[in-house]
PDB file of C-alpha atoms in Angstrom:
ATOM      1  CA  MET A1053     -98.517 -43.584-272.372  1.00 44.00           C
ATOM      2  CA  GLY A1054    -102.254 -43.082-272.478  1.00 46.00           C
ATOM      3  CA  MET A1055    -102.671 -44.016-268.840  1.00 48.00           C
ATOM      4  CA  PRO A1056    -105.333 -41.986-267.077  1.00 50.00           C
ATOM      5  CA  THR A1057    -104.060 -39.390-264.679  1.00 48.00           C
ATOM      6  CA  GLU A1058    -107.342 -37.873-263.532  1.00 57.00           C
ATOM      7  CA  ARG A1059    -110.358 -39.170-261.740  1.00 69.00           C
ATOM      8  CA  LEU A1060    -113.243 -40.173-263.958  1.00 77.00           C
ATOM      9  CA  THR A1061    -116.040 -37.696-264.560  1.00 81.00           C
ATOM     10  CA  ARG A1062    -119.591 -38.618-263.672  1.00 82.00           C
ATOM     11  CA  ASP A1063    -120.110 -39.674-267.266  1.00 84.00           C
ATOM     12  CA  GLY A1064    -116.972 -41.790-267.080  1.00 85.00           C
ATOM     13  CA  ARG A1065    -118.200 -43.481-263.893  1.00 87.00           C
ATOM     14  CA  GLU A1066    -121.499 -44.345-265.560  1.00 89.00           C
ATOM     15  CA  ASP A1067    -119.586 -45.883-268.443  1.00 91.00           C
ATOM     16  CA  ALA A1068    -117.418 -47.850-266.006  1.00 89.00           C
ATOM     17  CA  ARG A1069    -120.587 -49.317-264.420  1.00 90.00           C
ATOM     18  CA  ALA A1070    -121.884 -50.262-267.866  1.00 92.00           C
ATOM     19  CA  VAL A1071    -118.571 -51.953-268.658  1.00 92.00           C
ATOM     20  CA  LYS A1072    -118.822 -54.013-265.455  1.00 90.00           C
ATOM     21  CA  ARG A1073    -122.265 -55.178-266.518  1.00 92.00           C
ATOM     22  CA  CYS A1074    -120.942 -56.029-269.997  1.00 91.00           C
ATOM     23  CA  ARG A1075    -118.316 -58.270-268.417  1.00 88.00           C
ATOM     24  CA  GLN A1076    -121.083 -60.156-266.669  1.00 87.00           C
ATOM     25  CA  GLY A1077    -122.700 -60.869-270.016  1.00 85.00           C
ATOM     26  CA  ASP A1078    -125.188 -58.011-270.058  1.00 89.00           C
ATOM     27  CA  VAL A1079    -125.433 -57.264-273.792  1.00 90.00           C
ATOM     28  CA  ASP A1080    -128.002 -54.533-273.106  1.00 93.00           C
ATOM     29  CA  ALA A1081    -125.326 -52.634-271.215  1.00 94.00           C
ATOM     30  CA  PHE A1082    -123.056 -52.856-274.238  1.00 95.00           C
ATOM     31  CA  SER A1083    -125.900 -51.755-276.467  1.00 95.00           C
ATOM     32  CA  GLU A1084    -126.242 -48.618-274.293  1.00 95.00           C
ATOM     33  CA  LEU A1085    -122.573 -47.838-274.809  1.00 96.00           C
ATOM     34  CA  VAL A1086    -122.878 -48.321-278.560  1.00 97.00           C
ATOM     35  CA  LEU A1087    -125.906 -46.023-278.736  1.00 96.00           C
ATOM     36  CA  LYS A1088    -124.090 -43.421-276.682  1.00 96.00           C
ATOM     37  CA  TYR A1089    -120.897 -43.360-278.744  1.00 97.00           C
ATOM     38  CA  GLN A1090    -121.926 -44.510-282.212  1.00 97.00           C
ATOM     39  CA  ASP A1091    -122.268 -41.001-283.646  1.00 96.00           C
ATOM     40  CA  GLY A1092    -118.965 -39.801-282.256  1.00 96.00           C
ATOM     41  CA  VAL A1093    -117.023 -42.852-283.365  1.00 97.00           C
ATOM     42  CA  PHE A1094    -118.659 -42.873-286.789  1.00 97.00           C
ATOM     43  CA  ASN A1095    -117.958 -39.165-287.226  1.00 96.00           C
ATOM     44  CA  VAL A1096    -114.290 -39.558-286.341  1.00 96.00           C
ATOM     45  CA  VAL A1097    -113.833 -42.567-288.596  1.00 97.00           C
ATOM     46  CA  TYR A1098    -115.692 -40.900-291.451  1.00 95.00           C
ATOM     47  CA  ARG A1099    -113.616 -37.724-291.230  1.00 94.00           C
ATOM     48  CA  ILE A1100    -110.467 -39.839-291.266  1.00 94.00           C
ATOM     49  CA  VAL A1101    -111.297 -42.221-294.129  1.00 94.00           C
ATOM     50  CA  GLY A1102    -113.604 -39.962-296.131  1.00 92.00           C
ATOM     51  CA  ASP A1103    -116.048 -42.649-297.262  1.00 93.00           C
ATOM     52  CA  ARG A1104    -119.383 -43.299-295.566  1.00 95.00           C
ATOM     53  CA  GLU A1105    -119.706 -47.014-296.259  1.00 95.00           C
ATOM     54  CA  GLU A1106    -116.149 -47.762-295.268  1.00 95.00           C
ATOM     55  CA  ALA A1107    -116.604 -45.644-292.168  1.00 96.00           C
ATOM     56  CA  ARG A1108    -119.733 -47.585-291.228  1.00 97.00           C
ATOM     57  CA  ASP A1109    -117.971 -50.945-291.531  1.00 97.00           C
ATOM     58  CA  ILE A1110    -114.857 -49.758-289.705  1.00 97.00           C
ATOM     59  CA  ALA A1111    -116.836 -48.141-286.889  1.00 98.00           C
ATOM     60  CA  GLN A1112    -119.005 -51.244-286.413  1.00 97.00           C
ATOM     61  CA  GLU A1113    -115.907 -53.428-286.365  1.00 96.00           C
ATOM     62  CA  ALA A1114    -114.401 -51.103-283.760  1.00 97.00           C
ATOM     63  CA  PHE A1115    -117.314 -51.717-281.415  1.00 97.00           C
ATOM     64  CA  VAL A1116    -117.093 -55.470-281.957  1.00 95.00           C
ATOM     65  CA  ARG A1117    -113.396 -55.347-281.065  1.00 95.00           C
ATOM     66  CA  ALA A1118    -114.233 -53.305-278.002  1.00 95.00           C
ATOM     67  CA  PHE A1119    -116.702 -55.979-276.893  1.00 94.00           C
ATOM     68  CA  GLU A1120    -114.171 -58.748-277.441  1.00 92.00           C
ATOM     69  CA  GLY A1121    -111.481 -56.882-275.551  1.00 92.00           C
ATOM     70  CA  ILE A1122    -113.629 -55.485-272.778  1.00 91.00           C
ATOM     71  CA  GLY A1123    -112.069 -57.899-270.328  1.00 89.00           C
ATOM     72  CA  THR A1124    -108.740 -56.100-270.703  1.00 88.00           C
ATOM     73  CA  PHE A1125    -110.155 -52.570-270.560  1.00 89.00           C
ATOM     74  CA  ASN A1126    -108.701 -50.502-267.726  1.00 86.00           C
ATOM     75  CA  GLU A1127    -111.759 -49.059-265.983  1.00 80.00           C
ATOM     76  CA  LYS A1128    -109.764 -46.093-264.720  1.00 80.00           C
ATOM     77  CA  MET A1129    -109.471 -44.883-268.298  1.00 83.00           C
ATOM     78  CA  PRO A1130    -112.465 -43.030-269.763  1.00 90.00           C
ATOM     79  CA  PHE A1131    -114.368 -45.440-271.979  1.00 93.00           C
ATOM     80  CA  ARG A1132    -114.826 -42.673-274.509  1.00 94.00           C
ATOM     81  CA  ALA A1133    -111.071 -42.321-275.017  1.00 93.00           C
ATOM     82  CA  TRP A1134    -110.734 -46.090-275.337  1.00 95.00           C
ATOM     83  CA  ILE A1135    -113.472 -46.577-277.941  1.00 96.00           C
ATOM     84  CA  TYR A1136    -112.260 -43.539-279.889  1.00 97.00           C
ATOM     85  CA  ARG A1137    -108.780 -45.037-279.819  1.00 96.00           C
ATOM     86  CA  ILE A1138    -110.013 -48.324-281.257  1.00 96.00           C
ATOM     87  CA  GLY A1139    -111.976 -46.485-283.958  1.00 97.00           C
ATOM     88  CA  THR A1140    -109.146 -44.097-284.845  1.00 96.00           C
ATOM     89  CA  ASN A1141    -106.570 -46.866-285.042  1.00 95.00           C
ATOM     90  CA  ALA A1142    -108.903 -48.976-287.178  1.00 95.00           C
ATOM     91  CA  ALA A1143    -109.465 -46.051-289.551  1.00 95.00           C
ATOM     92  CA  ILE A1144    -105.768 -45.257-289.899  1.00 93.00           C
ATOM     93  CA  ASP A1145    -104.887 -48.954-290.339  1.00 92.00           C
ATOM     94  CA  HIS A1146    -107.505 -49.172-293.057  1.00 93.00           C
ATOM     95  CA  LEU A1147    -105.979 -46.229-294.898  1.00 92.00           C
ATOM     96  CA  ARG A1148    -102.499 -47.699-294.657  1.00 89.00           C
ATOM     97  CA  ARG A1149    -103.616 -51.059-295.979  1.00 89.00           C
ATOM     98  CA  ALA A1150    -105.362 -49.288-298.848  1.00 86.00           C
ATOM     99  CA  GLY A1151    -102.264 -47.111-299.526  1.00 84.00           C
ATOM    100  CA  ARG A1152    -101.879 -43.500-298.339  1.00 63.00           C
ATOM    101  CA  GLY A1153    -103.028 -40.656-300.485  1.00 50.00           C
ATOM    102  CA  ARG A1154    -106.069 -42.472-301.707  1.00 44.00           C
ATOM    103  CA  GLU A1155    -108.300 -40.271-303.850  1.00 39.00           C
ATOM    104  CA  VAL A1156    -111.345 -38.717-302.389  1.00 36.00           C
ATOM    105  CA  PRO A1157    -114.442 -40.143-304.109  1.00 37.00           C
ATOM    106  CA  MET A1158    -115.496 -37.436-306.551  1.00 39.00           C
ATOM    107  CA  ASP A1159    -119.161 -37.822-305.729  1.00 40.00           C
ATOM    108  CA  GLU A1160    -118.436 -36.582-302.234  1.00 36.00           C
ATOM    109  CA  VAL A1161    -116.643 -33.406-303.217  1.00 39.00           C
ATOM    110  CA  PHE A1162    -118.010 -30.140-304.529  1.00 38.00           C
ATOM    111  CA  ASP A1163    -115.879 -29.289-307.543  1.00 37.00           C
ATOM    112  CA  ALA A1164    -115.514 -25.533-307.258  1.00 34.00           C
ATOM    113  CA  ALA A1165    -113.988 -25.263-310.721  1.00 36.00           C
ATOM    114  CA  SER A1166    -116.777 -26.975-312.592  1.00 39.00           C
ATOM    115  CA  GLY A1167    -119.561 -25.883-310.294  1.00 39.00           C
ATOM    116  CA  ARG A1168    -120.801 -29.472-309.996  1.00 39.00           C
ATOM    117  CA  GLU A1169    -122.592 -30.278-306.819  1.00 37.00           C
ATOM    118  CA  PRO A1170    -122.148 -33.628-305.135  1.00 37.00           C
ATOM    119  CA  SER A1171    -124.750 -36.239-306.016  1.00 38.00           C
ATOM    120  CA  ALA A1172    -125.178 -36.977-302.327  1.00 37.00           C
ATOM    121  CA  PRO A1173    -124.512 -34.514-299.574  1.00 36.00           C
ATOM    122  CA  THR A1174    -121.363 -35.067-297.600  1.00 36.00           C
ATOM    123  CA  ALA A1175    -123.408 -34.836-294.475  1.00 38.00           C
ATOM    124  CA  ALA A1176    -127.008 -34.518-293.437  1.00 37.00           C
ATOM    125  CA  VAL A1177    -126.770 -30.766-292.898  1.00 35.00           C
ATOM    126  CA  PRO A1178    -129.705 -29.378-291.000  1.00 36.00           C
ATOM    127  CA  GLU A1179    -131.353 -26.233-292.306  1.00 37.00           C
ATOM    128  CA  ASN A1180    -129.862 -24.067-289.605  1.00 38.00           C
ATOM    129  CA  ALA A1181    -126.273 -25.158-290.348  1.00 41.00           C
ATOM    130  CA  SER A1182    -123.858 -22.330-289.886  1.00 49.00           C
ATOM    131  CA  VAL A1183    -121.447 -23.642-292.540  1.00 53.00           C
ATOM    132  CA  SER A1184    -122.618 -24.035-296.103  1.00 71.00           C
ATOM    133  CA  ASN A1185    -122.393 -27.396-297.849  1.00 75.00           C
ATOM    134  CA  GLU A1186    -119.822 -25.904-300.193  1.00 80.00           C
ATOM    135  CA  THR A1187    -117.493 -24.783-297.407  1.00 80.00           C
ATOM    136  CA  SER A1188    -117.985 -28.023-295.555  1.00 81.00           C
ATOM    137  CA  ALA A1189    -117.074 -30.028-298.646  1.00 84.00           C
ATOM    138  CA  LEU A1190    -113.966 -27.940-299.223  1.00 87.00           C
ATOM    139  CA  VAL A1191    -112.807 -28.289-295.632  1.00 88.00           C
ATOM    140  CA  HIS A1192    -113.609 -32.014-295.702  1.00 88.00           C
ATOM    141  CA  ARG A1193    -111.435 -32.444-298.775  1.00 90.00           C
ATOM    142  CA  ALA A1194    -108.612 -30.390-297.281  1.00 91.00           C
ATOM    143  CA  LEU A1195    -108.786 -32.515-294.112  1.00 92.00           C
ATOM    144  CA  LEU A1196    -108.430 -35.679-296.175  1.00 91.00           C
ATOM    145  CA  GLU A1197    -105.192 -34.368-297.631  1.00 91.00           C
ATOM    146  CA  LEU A1198    -103.580 -34.002-294.226  1.00 92.00           C
ATOM    147  CA  PRO A1199    -101.278 -36.697-292.861  1.00 91.00           C
ATOM    148  CA  ASP A1200    -103.379 -39.262-290.974  1.00 92.00           C
ATOM    149  CA  ASN A1201    -102.157 -38.365-287.507  1.00 92.00           C
ATOM    150  CA  TYR A1202    -102.628 -34.616-288.084  1.00 93.00           C
ATOM    151  CA  ARG A1203    -106.113 -35.213-289.386  1.00 94.00           C
ATOM    152  CA  ALA A1204    -106.997 -37.410-286.434  1.00 95.00           C
ATOM    153  CA  ALA A1205    -105.752 -34.755-283.996  1.00 94.00           C
ATOM    154  CA  VAL A1206    -107.824 -32.015-285.639  1.00 94.00           C
ATOM    155  CA  VAL A1207    -110.952 -34.146-285.888  1.00 94.00           C
ATOM    156  CA  LEU A1208    -110.743 -35.303-282.278  1.00 95.00           C
ATOM    157  CA  HIS A1209    -110.030 -31.847-280.887  1.00 93.00           C
ATOM    158  CA  HIS A1210    -112.033 -29.491-283.068  1.00 92.00           C
ATOM    159  CA  LEU A1211    -114.916 -31.711-284.159  1.00 92.00           C
ATOM    160  CA  GLU A1212    -115.355 -33.963-281.166  1.00 93.00           C
ATOM    161  CA  GLY A1213    -114.260 -31.433-278.576  1.00 90.00           C
ATOM    162  CA  LEU A1214    -111.696 -33.618-276.833  1.00 93.00           C
ATOM    163  CA  GLY A1215    -109.035 -31.817-274.821  1.00 91.00           C
ATOM    164  CA  TYR A1216    -105.440 -32.385-275.858  1.00 93.00           C
ATOM    165  CA  ARG A1217    -104.755 -34.709-272.952  1.00 92.00           C
ATOM    166  CA  GLU A1218    -107.601 -36.941-274.108  1.00 93.00           C
ATOM    167  CA  VAL A1219    -106.534 -36.606-277.754  1.00 95.00           C
ATOM    168  CA  GLY A1220    -103.114 -37.820-276.622  1.00 95.00           C
ATOM    169  CA  GLU A1221    -104.710 -40.791-274.825  1.00 93.00           C
ATOM    170  CA  VAL A1222    -106.639 -41.679-277.972  1.00 95.00           C
ATOM    171  CA  LEU A1223    -103.618 -41.387-280.260  1.00 95.00           C
ATOM    172  CA  GLY A1224    -101.191 -42.919-277.800  1.00 93.00           C
ATOM    173  CA  VAL A1225     -98.923 -39.870-277.678  1.00 95.00           C
ATOM    174  CA  PRO A1226     -98.094 -37.217-275.083  1.00 96.00           C
ATOM    175  CA  ARG A1227    -100.430 -34.263-274.753  1.00 94.00           C
ATOM    176  CA  ASN A1228     -97.900 -31.849-276.274  1.00 93.00           C
ATOM    177  CA  THR A1229     -97.404 -34.058-279.317  1.00 94.00           C
ATOM    178  CA  ALA A1230    -101.156 -34.117-279.931  1.00 94.00           C
ATOM    179  CA  LYS A1231    -101.222 -30.337-279.606  1.00 91.00           C
ATOM    180  CA  THR A1232     -98.296 -29.963-282.031  1.00 90.00           C
ATOM    181  CA  TRP A1233    -100.025 -32.185-284.568  1.00 92.00           C
ATOM    182  CA  ALA A1234    -103.175 -30.062-284.363  1.00 91.00           C
ATOM    183  CA  TYR A1235    -101.137 -26.854-284.735  1.00 88.00           C
ATOM    184  CA  ARG A1236     -99.400 -28.181-287.824  1.00 87.00           C
ATOM    185  CA  ALA A1237    -102.674 -29.433-289.227  1.00 90.00           C
ATOM    186  CA  ARG A1238    -104.248 -25.994-288.880  1.00 89.00           C
ATOM    187  CA  GLY A1239    -101.241 -24.383-290.541  1.00 86.00           C
ATOM    188  CA  THR A1240    -101.475 -26.805-293.447  1.00 88.00           C
ATOM    189  CA  LEU A1241    -105.228 -26.235-293.743  1.00 89.00           C
ATOM    190  CA  CYS A1242    -104.667 -22.491-293.830  1.00 86.00           C
ATOM    191  CA  ARG A1243    -102.229 -22.843-296.695  1.00 85.00           C
ATOM    192  CA  SER A1244    -104.368 -25.291-298.653  1.00 87.00           C
ATOM    193  CA  LEU A1245    -107.537 -23.220-298.178  1.00 84.00           C
ATOM    194  CA  GLU A1246    -105.846 -19.947-299.081  1.00 80.00           C
ATOM    195  CA  GLY A1247    -108.009 -18.096-301.555  1.00 76.00           C
ATOM    196  CA  VAL A1248    -110.904 -20.442-300.857  1.00 75.00           C
ATOM    197  CA  ILE A1249    -111.861 -19.479-297.326  1.00 70.00           C
TER     198      ILE A1249
ATOM    199  CA  MET B1324     -93.759  -8.045-281.920  1.00 82.00           C
ATOM    200  CA  GLY B1325     -92.223  -9.351-285.146  1.00 88.00           C
ATOM    201  CA  CYS B1326     -93.948 -11.433-287.808  1.00 89.00           C
ATOM    202  CA  ASP B1327     -92.474 -14.730-286.568  1.00 89.00           C
ATOM    203  CA  LEU B1328     -93.919 -14.245-283.073  1.00 86.00           C
ATOM    204  CA  ALA B1329     -97.160 -12.931-284.524  1.00 87.00           C
ATOM    205  CA  LEU B1330     -97.557 -16.013-286.706  1.00 83.00           C
ATOM    206  CA  LYS B1331     -96.936 -18.267-283.702  1.00 80.00           C
ATOM    207  CA  ALA B1332     -99.583 -16.399-281.753  1.00 82.00           C
ATOM    208  CA  ILE B1333    -101.943 -16.705-284.721  1.00 82.00           C
ATOM    209  CA  GLU B1334    -101.373 -20.465-284.915  1.00 77.00           C
ATOM    210  CA  GLY B1335    -102.158 -20.720-281.220  1.00 75.00           C
ATOM    211  CA  LEU B1336    -105.450 -18.930-281.800  1.00 72.00           C
ATOM    212  CA  GLY B1337    -106.757 -22.203-283.113  1.00 63.00           C
ATOM    213  CA  ASP B1338    -106.898 -23.383-279.521  1.00 66.00           C
ATOM    214  CA  GLU B1339    -107.265 -20.589-277.099  1.00 62.00           C
ATOM    215  CA  LYS B1340    -107.263 -16.842-276.851  1.00 61.00           C
ATOM    216  CA  PRO B1341    -103.818 -15.516-275.900  1.00 65.00           C
ATOM    217  CA  GLY B1342    -103.305 -13.658-272.649  1.00 76.00           C
ATOM    218  CA  ARG B1343    -104.356 -10.027-272.592  1.00 82.00           C
ATOM    219  CA  ALA B1344    -100.852  -8.573-272.969  1.00 85.00           C
ATOM    220  CA  ARG B1345     -99.971 -10.920-275.811  1.00 82.00           C
ATOM    221  CA  TRP B1346    -103.285 -10.243-277.502  1.00 84.00           C
ATOM    222  CA  MET B1347    -102.692  -6.466-277.340  1.00 88.00           C
ATOM    223  CA  ARG B1348     -99.214  -6.869-278.862  1.00 89.00           C
ATOM    224  CA  LEU B1349    -100.648  -9.064-281.599  1.00 88.00           C
ATOM    225  CA  ARG B1350    -103.412  -6.576-282.355  1.00 90.00           C
ATOM    226  CA  ARG B1351    -100.888  -3.757-282.678  1.00 92.00           C
ATOM    227  CA  HIS B1352     -98.815  -5.859-285.062  1.00 93.00           C
ATOM    228  CA  LEU B1353    -101.851  -6.808-287.144  1.00 92.00           C
ATOM    229  CA  GLU B1354    -102.740  -3.134-287.544  1.00 93.00           C
ATOM    230  CA  ARG B1355     -99.341  -2.560-289.163  1.00 93.00           C
ATOM    231  CA  CYS B1356     -98.800  -5.830-291.065  1.00 93.00           C
ATOM    232  CA  PRO B1357    -101.220  -6.773-293.851  1.00 93.00           C
ATOM    233  CA  GLY B1358     -99.569 -10.165-294.383  1.00 90.00           C
ATOM    234  CA  CYS B1359    -100.067 -11.245-290.786  1.00 90.00           C
ATOM    235  CA  ARG B1360    -103.515  -9.707-290.785  1.00 91.00           C
ATOM    236  CA  ALA B1361    -104.469 -11.894-293.733  1.00 88.00           C
ATOM    237  CA  SER B1362    -103.031 -14.954-291.920  1.00 85.00           C
ATOM    238  CA  PHE B1363    -105.052 -14.092-288.840  1.00 88.00           C
ATOM    239  CA  VAL B1364    -108.273 -13.758-290.790  1.00 87.00           C
ATOM    240  CA  ARG B1365    -107.629 -17.036-292.584  1.00 84.00           C
ATOM    241  CA  MET B1366    -106.707 -18.961-289.407  1.00 85.00           C
ATOM    242  CA  LYS B1367    -109.842 -17.763-287.698  1.00 85.00           C
ATOM    243  CA  ALA B1368    -111.969 -18.668-290.719  1.00 85.00           C
ATOM    244  CA  VAL B1369    -110.401 -22.126-291.011  1.00 85.00           C
ATOM    245  CA  ARG B1370    -110.817 -22.847-287.307  1.00 86.00           C
ATOM    246  CA  ASP B1371    -114.445 -21.722-287.415  1.00 86.00           C
ATOM    247  CA  ALA B1372    -115.121 -23.731-290.582  1.00 87.00           C
ATOM    248  CA  VAL B1373    -113.618 -26.899-289.077  1.00 88.00           C
ATOM    249  CA  GLU B1374    -115.464 -26.537-285.777  1.00 87.00           C
ATOM    250  CA  ARG B1375    -118.778 -25.854-287.485  1.00 86.00           C
ATOM    251  CA  MET B1376    -118.573 -28.801-289.844  1.00 87.00           C
ATOM    252  CA  PRO B1377    -121.704 -30.845-289.327  1.00 87.00           C
ATOM    253  CA  ARG B1378    -121.351 -33.915-287.182  1.00 87.00           C
ATOM    254  CA  VAL B1379    -122.176 -36.885-289.360  1.00 91.00           C
ATOM    255  CA  PRO B1380    -124.470 -39.244-287.456  1.00 93.00           C
ATOM    256  CA  ALA B1381    -124.124 -42.991-287.610  1.00 96.00           C
ATOM    257  CA  PRO B1382    -126.402 -44.515-290.270  1.00 96.00           C
ATOM    258  CA  PRO B1383    -129.746 -46.050-289.222  1.00 96.00           C
ATOM    259  CA  GLY B1384    -129.516 -49.585-287.879  1.00 95.00           C
ATOM    260  CA  PHE B1385    -125.908 -49.133-286.771  1.00 96.00           C
ATOM    261  CA  THR B1386    -126.369 -50.467-283.245  1.00 95.00           C
ATOM    262  CA  GLU B1387    -128.484 -53.404-284.384  1.00 95.00           C
ATOM    263  CA  LYS B1388    -125.804 -54.411-286.850  1.00 95.00           C
ATOM    264  CA  VAL B1389    -123.113 -54.208-284.176  1.00 95.00           C
ATOM    265  CA  LEU B1390    -125.152 -56.469-281.891  1.00 94.00           C
ATOM    266  CA  GLU B1391    -125.581 -58.951-284.749  1.00 94.00           C
ATOM    267  CA  LEU B1392    -121.833 -59.061-285.254  1.00 93.00           C
ATOM    268  CA  LEU B1393    -121.001 -59.690-281.595  1.00 91.00           C
ATOM    269  CA  PRO B1394    -119.490 -63.102-280.896  1.00 84.00           C
ATOM    270  CA  ALA B1395    -121.510 -65.520-278.771  1.00 77.00           C
ATOM    271  CA  GLY B1396    -120.579 -65.864-275.137  1.00 68.00           C
ATOM    272  CA  THR B1397    -119.542 -63.491-272.423  1.00 63.00           C
ATOM    273  CA  PRO B1398    -116.405 -61.457-272.806  1.00 62.00           C
ATOM    274  CA  ALA B1399    -113.866 -62.747-270.310  1.00 54.00           C
ATOM    275  CA  GLU B1400    -113.653 -61.129-266.896  1.00 53.00           C
ATOM    276  CA  PRO B1401    -110.321 -59.421-266.324  1.00 51.00           C
ATOM    277  CA  GLY B1402    -107.873 -61.896-264.856  1.00 47.00           C
ATOM    278  CA  VAL B1403    -109.712 -64.962-266.149  1.00 45.00           C
ATOM    279  CA  ARG B1404    -107.603 -65.155-269.260  1.00 45.00           C
ATOM    280  CA  GLU B1405    -104.481 -64.686-267.178  1.00 45.00           C
ATOM    281  CA  ARG B1406    -105.551 -67.348-264.660  1.00 47.00           C
ATOM    282  CA  THR B1407    -106.308 -69.835-267.420  1.00 48.00           C
ATOM    283  CA  SER B1408    -103.022 -69.344-269.169  1.00 50.00           C
ATOM    284  CA  GLY B1409    -101.267 -69.447-265.781  1.00 56.00           C
ATOM    285  CA  ARG B1410    -102.839 -72.800-265.028  1.00 57.00           C
ATOM    286  CA  ARG B1411    -101.679 -74.169-268.342  1.00 59.00           C
ATOM    287  CA  GLY B1412     -98.184 -73.011-267.610  1.00 64.00           C
ATOM    288  CA  LEU B1413     -98.223 -74.713-264.222  1.00 66.00           C
ATOM    289  CA  LEU B1414     -99.338 -77.936-265.843  1.00 68.00           C
ATOM    290  CA  TRP B1415     -96.394 -77.814-268.229  1.00 73.00           C
ATOM    291  CA  ILE B1416     -93.963 -77.132-265.401  1.00 75.00           C
ATOM    292  CA  GLY B1417     -95.472 -79.917-263.341  1.00 74.00           C
ATOM    293  CA  GLY B1418     -95.275 -82.335-266.211  1.00 75.00           C
ATOM    294  CA  ALA B1419     -91.671 -81.451-266.878  1.00 78.00           C
ATOM    295  CA  ALA B1420     -90.837 -81.904-263.208  1.00 80.00           C
ATOM    296  CA  VAL B1421     -92.456 -85.342-263.078  1.00 83.00           C
ATOM    297  CA  PHE B1422     -90.608 -86.368-266.208  1.00 82.00           C
ATOM    298  CA  GLY B1423     -87.321 -85.157-264.757  1.00 83.00           C
ATOM    299  CA  VAL B1424     -87.835 -87.044-261.517  1.00 86.00           C
ATOM    300  CA  ALA B1425     -88.796 -90.210-263.372  1.00 85.00           C
ATOM    301  CA  LEU B1426     -85.731 -89.886-265.560  1.00 88.00           C
ATOM    302  CA  ALA B1427     -83.455 -89.399-262.553  1.00 86.00           C
ATOM    303  CA  VAL B1428     -84.967 -92.373-260.736  1.00 88.00           C
ATOM    304  CA  GLY B1429     -84.671 -94.505-263.824  1.00 86.00           C
ATOM    305  CA  LEU B1430     -81.026 -93.599-264.281  1.00 88.00           C
ATOM    306  CA  ALA B1431     -80.262 -94.274-260.624  1.00 86.00           C
ATOM    307  CA  VAL B1432     -81.930 -97.695-260.814  1.00 86.00           C
ATOM    308  CA  ALA B1433     -80.123 -98.536-264.011  1.00 85.00           C
ATOM    309  CA  ARG B1434     -76.793 -97.553-262.495  1.00 85.00           C
ATOM    310  CA  ARG B1435     -77.462 -99.608-259.398  1.00 84.00           C
ATOM    311  CA  LEU B1436     -78.382-102.633-261.472  1.00 83.00           C
ATOM    312  CA  ALA B1437     -75.315-102.174-263.616  1.00 80.00           C
ATOM    313  CA  GLY B1438     -73.203-101.895-260.474  1.00 75.00           C
ATOM    314  CA  GLN B1439     -74.691-105.055-258.957  1.00 66.00           C
ATOM    315  CA  SER B1440     -74.161-107.068-262.093  1.00 63.00           C
ATOM    316  CA  SER B1441     -70.515-106.018-262.324  1.00 63.00           C
ATOM    317  CA  MET B1442     -70.026-107.037-258.614  1.00 62.00           C
ATOM    318  CA  LEU B1443     -71.611-110.411-259.332  1.00 59.00           C
ATOM    319  CA  GLY B1444     -69.319-110.834-262.268  1.00 57.00           C
ATOM    320  CA  LYS B1445     -66.249-110.203-260.080  1.00 56.00           C
ATOM    321  CA  ARG B1446     -67.498-112.718-257.418  1.00 57.00           C
ATOM    322  CA  ASP B1447     -67.927-115.403-260.055  1.00 55.00           C
ATOM    323  CA  ASP B1448     -64.350-114.796-261.207  1.00 56.00           C
ATOM    324  CA  LYS B1449     -63.076-115.129-257.622  1.00 56.00           C
ATOM    325  CA  LEU B1450     -65.035-118.333-257.060  1.00 55.00           C
ATOM    326  CA  SER B1451     -63.701-119.832-260.227  1.00 54.00           C
ATOM    327  CA  VAL B1452     -60.175-118.902-259.184  1.00 53.00           C
ATOM    328  CA  LEU B1453     -60.675-120.546-255.721  1.00 55.00           C
ATOM    329  CA  GLY B1454     -62.243-123.581-257.355  1.00 52.00           C
ATOM    330  CA  SER B1455     -59.308-124.166-259.619  1.00 51.00           C
ATOM    331  CA  ALA B1456     -56.838-123.747-256.767  1.00 48.00           C
TER     332      ALA B1456
END
């Protein structure tokens, strides 16, 4: 499960070379990997846990764990899938320790009923964003209400652009299971956003 | 195409466009079925909204903090951990083997000594019998 079945891409080969250097004690090489994947990992963790500060701590811890376990990393696997797996698992474990169905912090949600705007934006939305803050906040909240594994599948596929095979590698499930989770997640989102979007 | 197949095709739209023939059948169904048409519009809107959500960048100083948190020392090369634990295992096996051999030798020596002393005891008895005769 999760074992690579394809040759690495050029990007993957570059990462594999950086990993080799890390194993020889080259911290700069690890720093390059962190810089390359910090946004992606943080984004995934944030969309799973829903809180920026928690996401920051969890994502940083994920990279530390990756460094500690880099000796056991299978270089034939894309590093991206591996670090996303560590981050995703850490985020889901965090939610389970905290209890499922934790409330979304109100200051991160646009309350459509009251018309209150969030005190801090849910994301640093650039001026040319094609989705309004309001819609983004609504979708973000709806995502947080999904089961953890469904949410992870949607975030990895639709937000991070991973194919289902890679989503399966990250989540430790077959490709078709990852695809089914994403399907169900979209169906649930459609129902929960009915009348809103 | 019935509503159940149409809804399945609509769900699949979240990932990829259906084949031409399937897409044509779906379009014909959507022209006739307002319920499925509404589902189609909503699925497309939800998919677009999710995919266009802004990517939240890592906060400033993220990498520096990670580097601060790293443990000292080099992460182990693959196989080093296994070799080290393998060596420890061999030491245990070796130690157990030496102990077993020592125990066996000790038992053998003890038995031999016990055997010799019982033979000496029998000789003394014989001598005493001859002496008295």
